[in-house]
Tab-separated table of N, CA, C and O in Angstrom:
chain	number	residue	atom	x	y	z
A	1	UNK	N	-8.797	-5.424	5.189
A	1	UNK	CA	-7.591	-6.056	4.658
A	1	UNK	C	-6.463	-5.842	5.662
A	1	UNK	O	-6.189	-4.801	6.259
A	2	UNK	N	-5.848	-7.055	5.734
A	2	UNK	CA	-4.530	-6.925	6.854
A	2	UNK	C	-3.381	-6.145	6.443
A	2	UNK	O	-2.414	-6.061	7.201
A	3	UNK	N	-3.392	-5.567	5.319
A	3	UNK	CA	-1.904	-5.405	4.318
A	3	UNK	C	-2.712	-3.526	4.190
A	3	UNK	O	-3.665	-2.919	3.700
A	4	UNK	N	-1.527	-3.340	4.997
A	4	UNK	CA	-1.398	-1.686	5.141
A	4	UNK	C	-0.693	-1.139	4.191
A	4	UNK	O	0.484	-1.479	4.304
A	5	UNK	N	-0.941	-0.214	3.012
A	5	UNK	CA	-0.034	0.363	2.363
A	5	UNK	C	0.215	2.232	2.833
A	5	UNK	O	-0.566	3.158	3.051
A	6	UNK	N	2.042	2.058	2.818
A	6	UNK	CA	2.460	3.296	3.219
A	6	UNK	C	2.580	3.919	2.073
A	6	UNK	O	3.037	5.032	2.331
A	7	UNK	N	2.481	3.849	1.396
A	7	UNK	CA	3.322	4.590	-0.322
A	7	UNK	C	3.257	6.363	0.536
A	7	UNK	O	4.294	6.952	0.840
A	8	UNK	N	1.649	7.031	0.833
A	8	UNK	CA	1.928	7.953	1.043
A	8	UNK	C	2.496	8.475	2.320
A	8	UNK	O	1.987	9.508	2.755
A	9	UNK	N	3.603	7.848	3.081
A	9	UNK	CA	4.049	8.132	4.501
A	9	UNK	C	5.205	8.365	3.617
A	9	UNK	O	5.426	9.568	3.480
A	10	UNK	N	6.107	7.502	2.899
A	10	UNK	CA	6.960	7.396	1.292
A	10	UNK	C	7.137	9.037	1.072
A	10	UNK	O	8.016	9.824	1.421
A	11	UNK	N	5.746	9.205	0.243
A	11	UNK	CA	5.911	10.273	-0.489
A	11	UNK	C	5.982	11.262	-0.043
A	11	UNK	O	6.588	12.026	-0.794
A	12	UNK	N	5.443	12.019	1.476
A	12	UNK	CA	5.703	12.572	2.563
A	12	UNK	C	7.259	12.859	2.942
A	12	UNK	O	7.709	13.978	3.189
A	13	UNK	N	8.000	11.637	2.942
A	13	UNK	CA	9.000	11.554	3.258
A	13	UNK	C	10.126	12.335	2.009
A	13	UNK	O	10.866	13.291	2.241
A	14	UNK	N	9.999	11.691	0.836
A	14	UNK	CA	10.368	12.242	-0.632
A	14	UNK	C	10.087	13.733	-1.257
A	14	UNK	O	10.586	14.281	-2.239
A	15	UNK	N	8.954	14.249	-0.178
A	15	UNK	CA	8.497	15.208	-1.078
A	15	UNK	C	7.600	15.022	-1.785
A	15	UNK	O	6.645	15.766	-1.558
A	16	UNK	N	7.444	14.153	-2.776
A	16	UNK	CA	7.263	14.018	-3.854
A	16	UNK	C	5.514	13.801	-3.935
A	16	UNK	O	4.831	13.358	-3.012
A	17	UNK	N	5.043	14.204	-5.189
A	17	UNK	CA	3.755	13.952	-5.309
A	17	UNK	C	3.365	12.633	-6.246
A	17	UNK	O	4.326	12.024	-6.717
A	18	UNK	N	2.174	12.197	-6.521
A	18	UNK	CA	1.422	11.206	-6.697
A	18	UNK	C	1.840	11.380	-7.953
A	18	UNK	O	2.799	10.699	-8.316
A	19	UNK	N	1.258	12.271	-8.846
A	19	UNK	CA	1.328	12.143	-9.914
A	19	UNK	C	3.128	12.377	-10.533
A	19	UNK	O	3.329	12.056	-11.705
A	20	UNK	N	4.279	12.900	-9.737
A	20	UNK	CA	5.299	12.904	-10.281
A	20	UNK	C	6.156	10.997	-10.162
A	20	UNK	O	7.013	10.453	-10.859
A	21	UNK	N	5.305	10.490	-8.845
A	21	UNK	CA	5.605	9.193	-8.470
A	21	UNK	C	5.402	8.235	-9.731
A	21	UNK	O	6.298	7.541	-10.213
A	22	UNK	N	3.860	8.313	-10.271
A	22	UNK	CA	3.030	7.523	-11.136
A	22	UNK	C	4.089	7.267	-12.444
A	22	UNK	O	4.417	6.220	-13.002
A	23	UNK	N	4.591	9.071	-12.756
A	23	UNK	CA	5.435	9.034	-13.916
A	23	UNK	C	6.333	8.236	-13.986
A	23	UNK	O	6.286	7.349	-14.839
A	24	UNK	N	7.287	8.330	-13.191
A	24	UNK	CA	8.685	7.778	-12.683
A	24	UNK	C	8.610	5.988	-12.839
A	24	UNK	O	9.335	5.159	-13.389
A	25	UNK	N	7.431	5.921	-12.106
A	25	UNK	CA	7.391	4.378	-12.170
A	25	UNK	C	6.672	3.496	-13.071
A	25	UNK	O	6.493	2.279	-13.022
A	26	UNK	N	6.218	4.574	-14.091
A	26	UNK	CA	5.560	3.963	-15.331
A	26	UNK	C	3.688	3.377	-15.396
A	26	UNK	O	3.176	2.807	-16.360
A	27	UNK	N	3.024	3.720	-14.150
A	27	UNK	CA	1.541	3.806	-13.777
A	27	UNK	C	0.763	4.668	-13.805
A	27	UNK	O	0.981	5.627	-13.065
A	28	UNK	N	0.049	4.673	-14.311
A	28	UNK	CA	-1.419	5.872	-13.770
A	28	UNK	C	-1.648	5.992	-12.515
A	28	UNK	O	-1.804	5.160	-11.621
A	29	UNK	N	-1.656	7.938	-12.556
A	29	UNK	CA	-2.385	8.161	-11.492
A	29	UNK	C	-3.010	7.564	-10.377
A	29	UNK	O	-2.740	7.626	-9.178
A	30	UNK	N	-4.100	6.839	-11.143
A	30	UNK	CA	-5.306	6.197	-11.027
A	30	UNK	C	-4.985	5.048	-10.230
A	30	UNK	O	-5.482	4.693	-9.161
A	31	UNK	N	-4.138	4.557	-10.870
A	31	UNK	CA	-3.815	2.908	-10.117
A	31	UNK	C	-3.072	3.077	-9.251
A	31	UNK	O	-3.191	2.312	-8.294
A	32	UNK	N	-1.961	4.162	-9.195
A	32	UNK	CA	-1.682	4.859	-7.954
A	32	UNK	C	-1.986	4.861	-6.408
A	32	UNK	O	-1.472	4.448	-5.369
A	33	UNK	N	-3.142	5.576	-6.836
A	33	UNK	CA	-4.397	6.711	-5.621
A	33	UNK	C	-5.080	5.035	-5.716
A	33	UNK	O	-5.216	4.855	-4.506
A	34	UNK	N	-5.541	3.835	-6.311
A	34	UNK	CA	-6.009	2.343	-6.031
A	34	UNK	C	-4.952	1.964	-5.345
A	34	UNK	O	-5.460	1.332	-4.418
A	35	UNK	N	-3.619	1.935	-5.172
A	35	UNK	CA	-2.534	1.116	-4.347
A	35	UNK	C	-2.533	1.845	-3.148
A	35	UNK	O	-3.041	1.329	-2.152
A	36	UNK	N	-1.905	3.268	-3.075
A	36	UNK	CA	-2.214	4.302	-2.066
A	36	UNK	C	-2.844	3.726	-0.836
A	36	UNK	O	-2.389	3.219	0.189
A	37	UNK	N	-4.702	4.111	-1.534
A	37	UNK	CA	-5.864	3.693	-0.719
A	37	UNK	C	-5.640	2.628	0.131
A	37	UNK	O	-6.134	2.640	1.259
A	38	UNK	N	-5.034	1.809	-0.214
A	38	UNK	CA	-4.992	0.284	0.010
A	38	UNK	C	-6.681	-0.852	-0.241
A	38	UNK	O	-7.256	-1.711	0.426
A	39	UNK	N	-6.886	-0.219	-1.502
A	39	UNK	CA	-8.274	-0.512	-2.104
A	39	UNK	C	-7.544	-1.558	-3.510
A	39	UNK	O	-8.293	-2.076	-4.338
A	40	UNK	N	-6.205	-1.705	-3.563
A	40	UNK	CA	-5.843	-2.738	-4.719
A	40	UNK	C	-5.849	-4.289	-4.091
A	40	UNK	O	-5.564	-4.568	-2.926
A	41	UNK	N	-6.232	-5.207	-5.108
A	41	UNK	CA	-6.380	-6.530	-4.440
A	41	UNK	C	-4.795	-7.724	-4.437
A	41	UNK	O	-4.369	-8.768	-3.942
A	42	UNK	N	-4.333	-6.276	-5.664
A	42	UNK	CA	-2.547	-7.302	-6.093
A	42	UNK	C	-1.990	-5.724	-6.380
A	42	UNK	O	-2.434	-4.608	-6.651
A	43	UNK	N	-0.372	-6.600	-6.063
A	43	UNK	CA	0.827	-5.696	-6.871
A	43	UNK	C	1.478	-6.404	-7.666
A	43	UNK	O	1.354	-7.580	-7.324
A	44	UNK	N	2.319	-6.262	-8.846
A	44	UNK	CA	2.705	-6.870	-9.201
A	44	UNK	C	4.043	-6.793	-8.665
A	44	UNK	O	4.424	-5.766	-8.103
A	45	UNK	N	4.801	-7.832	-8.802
A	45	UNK	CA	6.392	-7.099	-8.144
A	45	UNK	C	7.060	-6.406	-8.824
A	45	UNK	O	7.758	-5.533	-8.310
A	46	UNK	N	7.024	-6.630	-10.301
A	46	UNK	CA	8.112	-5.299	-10.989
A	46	UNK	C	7.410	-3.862	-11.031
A	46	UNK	O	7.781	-2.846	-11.618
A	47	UNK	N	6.305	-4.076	-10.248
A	47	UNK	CA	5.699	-2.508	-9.574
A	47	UNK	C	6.321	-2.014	-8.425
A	47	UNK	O	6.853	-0.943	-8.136
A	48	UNK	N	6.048	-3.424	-7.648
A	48	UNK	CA	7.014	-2.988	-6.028
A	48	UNK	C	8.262	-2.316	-5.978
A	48	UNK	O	8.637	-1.337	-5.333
A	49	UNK	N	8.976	-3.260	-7.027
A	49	UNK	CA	10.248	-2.950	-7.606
A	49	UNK	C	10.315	-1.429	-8.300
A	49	UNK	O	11.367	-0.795	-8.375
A	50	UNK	N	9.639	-1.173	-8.561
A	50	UNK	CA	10.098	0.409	-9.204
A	50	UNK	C	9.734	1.358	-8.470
A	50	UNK	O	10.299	2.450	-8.529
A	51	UNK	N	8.503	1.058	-7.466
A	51	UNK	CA	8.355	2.472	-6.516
A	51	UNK	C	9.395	1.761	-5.682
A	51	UNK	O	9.973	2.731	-5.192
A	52	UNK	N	10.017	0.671	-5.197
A	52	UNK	CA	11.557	1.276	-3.981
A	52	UNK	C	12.379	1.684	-4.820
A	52	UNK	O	13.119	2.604	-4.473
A	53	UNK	N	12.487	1.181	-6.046
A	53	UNK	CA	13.166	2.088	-6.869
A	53	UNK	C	13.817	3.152	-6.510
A	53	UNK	O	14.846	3.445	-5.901
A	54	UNK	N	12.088	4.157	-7.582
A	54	UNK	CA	11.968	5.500	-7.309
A	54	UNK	C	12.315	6.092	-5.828
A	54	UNK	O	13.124	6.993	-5.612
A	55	UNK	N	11.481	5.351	-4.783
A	55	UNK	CA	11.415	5.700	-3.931
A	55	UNK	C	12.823	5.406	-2.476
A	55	UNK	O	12.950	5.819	-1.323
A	56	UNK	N	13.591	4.532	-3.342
A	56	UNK	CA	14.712	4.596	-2.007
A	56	UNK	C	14.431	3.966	-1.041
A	56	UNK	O	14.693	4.433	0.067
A	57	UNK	N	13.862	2.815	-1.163
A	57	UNK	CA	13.260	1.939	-0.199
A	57	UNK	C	12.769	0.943	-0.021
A	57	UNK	O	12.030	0.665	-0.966
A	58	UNK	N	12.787	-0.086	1.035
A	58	UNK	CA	12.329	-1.517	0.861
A	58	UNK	C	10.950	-2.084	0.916
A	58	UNK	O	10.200	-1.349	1.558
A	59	UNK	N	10.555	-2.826	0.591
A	59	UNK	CA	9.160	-2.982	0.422
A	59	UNK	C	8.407	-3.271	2.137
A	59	UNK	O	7.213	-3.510	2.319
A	60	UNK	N	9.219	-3.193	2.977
A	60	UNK	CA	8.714	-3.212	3.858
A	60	UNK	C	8.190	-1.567	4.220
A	60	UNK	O	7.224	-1.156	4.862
A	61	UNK	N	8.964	-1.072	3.714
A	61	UNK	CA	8.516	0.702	4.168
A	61	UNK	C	7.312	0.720	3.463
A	61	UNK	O	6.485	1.328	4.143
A	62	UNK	N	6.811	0.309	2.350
A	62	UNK	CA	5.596	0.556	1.704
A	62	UNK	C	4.570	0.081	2.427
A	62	UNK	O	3.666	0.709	2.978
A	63	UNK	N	4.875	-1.628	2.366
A	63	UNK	CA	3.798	-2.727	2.918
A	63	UNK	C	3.820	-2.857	4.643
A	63	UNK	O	4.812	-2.404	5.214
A	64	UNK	N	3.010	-3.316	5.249
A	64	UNK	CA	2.897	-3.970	6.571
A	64	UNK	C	1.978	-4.722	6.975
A	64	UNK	O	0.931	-4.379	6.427
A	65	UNK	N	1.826	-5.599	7.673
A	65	UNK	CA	0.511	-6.433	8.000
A	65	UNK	C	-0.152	-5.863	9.507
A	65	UNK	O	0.552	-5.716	10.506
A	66	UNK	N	-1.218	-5.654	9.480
A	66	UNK	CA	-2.057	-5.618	10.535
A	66	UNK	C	-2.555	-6.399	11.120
A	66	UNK	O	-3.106	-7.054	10.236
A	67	UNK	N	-2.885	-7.040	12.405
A	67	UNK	CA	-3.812	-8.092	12.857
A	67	UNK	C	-5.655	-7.543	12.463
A	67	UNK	O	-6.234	-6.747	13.201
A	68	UNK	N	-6.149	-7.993	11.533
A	68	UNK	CA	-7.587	-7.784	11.749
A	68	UNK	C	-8.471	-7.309	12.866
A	68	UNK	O	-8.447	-8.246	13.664
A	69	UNK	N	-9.056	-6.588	13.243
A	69	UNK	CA	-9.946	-5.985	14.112
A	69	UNK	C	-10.575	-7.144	14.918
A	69	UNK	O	-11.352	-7.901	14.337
A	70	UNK	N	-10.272	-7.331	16.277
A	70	UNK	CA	-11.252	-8.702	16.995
A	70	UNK	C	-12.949	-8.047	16.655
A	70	UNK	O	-13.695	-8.947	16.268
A	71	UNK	N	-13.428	-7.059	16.721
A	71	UNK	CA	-14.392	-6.816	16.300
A	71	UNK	C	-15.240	-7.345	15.361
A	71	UNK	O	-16.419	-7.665	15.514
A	72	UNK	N	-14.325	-7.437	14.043
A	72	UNK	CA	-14.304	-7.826	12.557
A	72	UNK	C	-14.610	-9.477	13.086
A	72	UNK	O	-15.706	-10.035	13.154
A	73	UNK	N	-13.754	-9.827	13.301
A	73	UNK	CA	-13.427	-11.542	13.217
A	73	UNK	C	-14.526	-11.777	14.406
A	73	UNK	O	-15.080	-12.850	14.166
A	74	UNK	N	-15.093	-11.143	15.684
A	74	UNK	CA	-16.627	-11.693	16.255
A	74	UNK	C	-17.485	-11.433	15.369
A	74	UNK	O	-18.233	-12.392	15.175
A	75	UNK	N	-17.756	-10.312	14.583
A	75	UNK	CA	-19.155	-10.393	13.991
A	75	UNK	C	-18.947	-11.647	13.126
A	75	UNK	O	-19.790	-12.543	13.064
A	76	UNK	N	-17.446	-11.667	12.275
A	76	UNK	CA	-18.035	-13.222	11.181
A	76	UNK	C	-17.967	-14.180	11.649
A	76	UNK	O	-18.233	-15.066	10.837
A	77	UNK	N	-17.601	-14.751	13.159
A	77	UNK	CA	-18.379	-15.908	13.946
A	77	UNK	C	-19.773	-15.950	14.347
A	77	UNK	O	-20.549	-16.897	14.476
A	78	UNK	N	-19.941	-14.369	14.559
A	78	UNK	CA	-21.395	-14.486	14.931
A	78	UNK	C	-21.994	-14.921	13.589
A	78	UNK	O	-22.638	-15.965	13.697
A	79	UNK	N	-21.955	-14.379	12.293
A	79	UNK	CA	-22.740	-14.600	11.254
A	79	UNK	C	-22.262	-16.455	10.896
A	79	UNK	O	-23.232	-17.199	10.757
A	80	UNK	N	-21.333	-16.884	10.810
A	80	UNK	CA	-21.452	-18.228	10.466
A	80	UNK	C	-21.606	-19.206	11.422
A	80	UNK	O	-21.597	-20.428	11.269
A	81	UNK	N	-21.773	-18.444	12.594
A	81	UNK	CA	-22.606	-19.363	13.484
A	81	UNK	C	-24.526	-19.363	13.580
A	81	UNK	O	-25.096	-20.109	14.376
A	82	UNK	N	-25.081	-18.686	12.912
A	82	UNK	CA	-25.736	-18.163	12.403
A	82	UNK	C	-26.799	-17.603	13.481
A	82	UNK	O	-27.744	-16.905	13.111
């Protein structure tokens, strides 16, 4: 996935831990440590909206885009070229 999430560079920065974050902004743990990872497939925005909230910050400090791995993008030419 191209979409890098910082939340924990954030929380580093804050101090603050996961589970005091989760509270604050009204989420589980769980879905948390899923956004964190950068293993979630959506955010919603009045999520985004409450960790810069909490967190004092713009959604760019959370989010960033990566260029995909040229690695990545030859093997799936190689495979759909078959």
């Amino acid at each position: 996935m191209p979409i890098a999430v910082d939340i924990d560079v954030m929380l580093a920065r804050r101090k603050m831990s996961v589970g005091e974050l989760a509270d604050r902004v009204g989420i589980t743990p769980a879905n948390l440590a899923v956004l964190k990872n950068g293993r979630a497939k959506a955010v919603r925005f009045a999520t985004l909206a409450a960790l810069c909230e909490v967190l004092e910050c713009q959604p760019g400090d959370l989010l960033r885009w990566e260029p995909e791995d040229a690695e990545e993008l030859e093997g799936a030419a190689e495979l759909a070229d078959g």
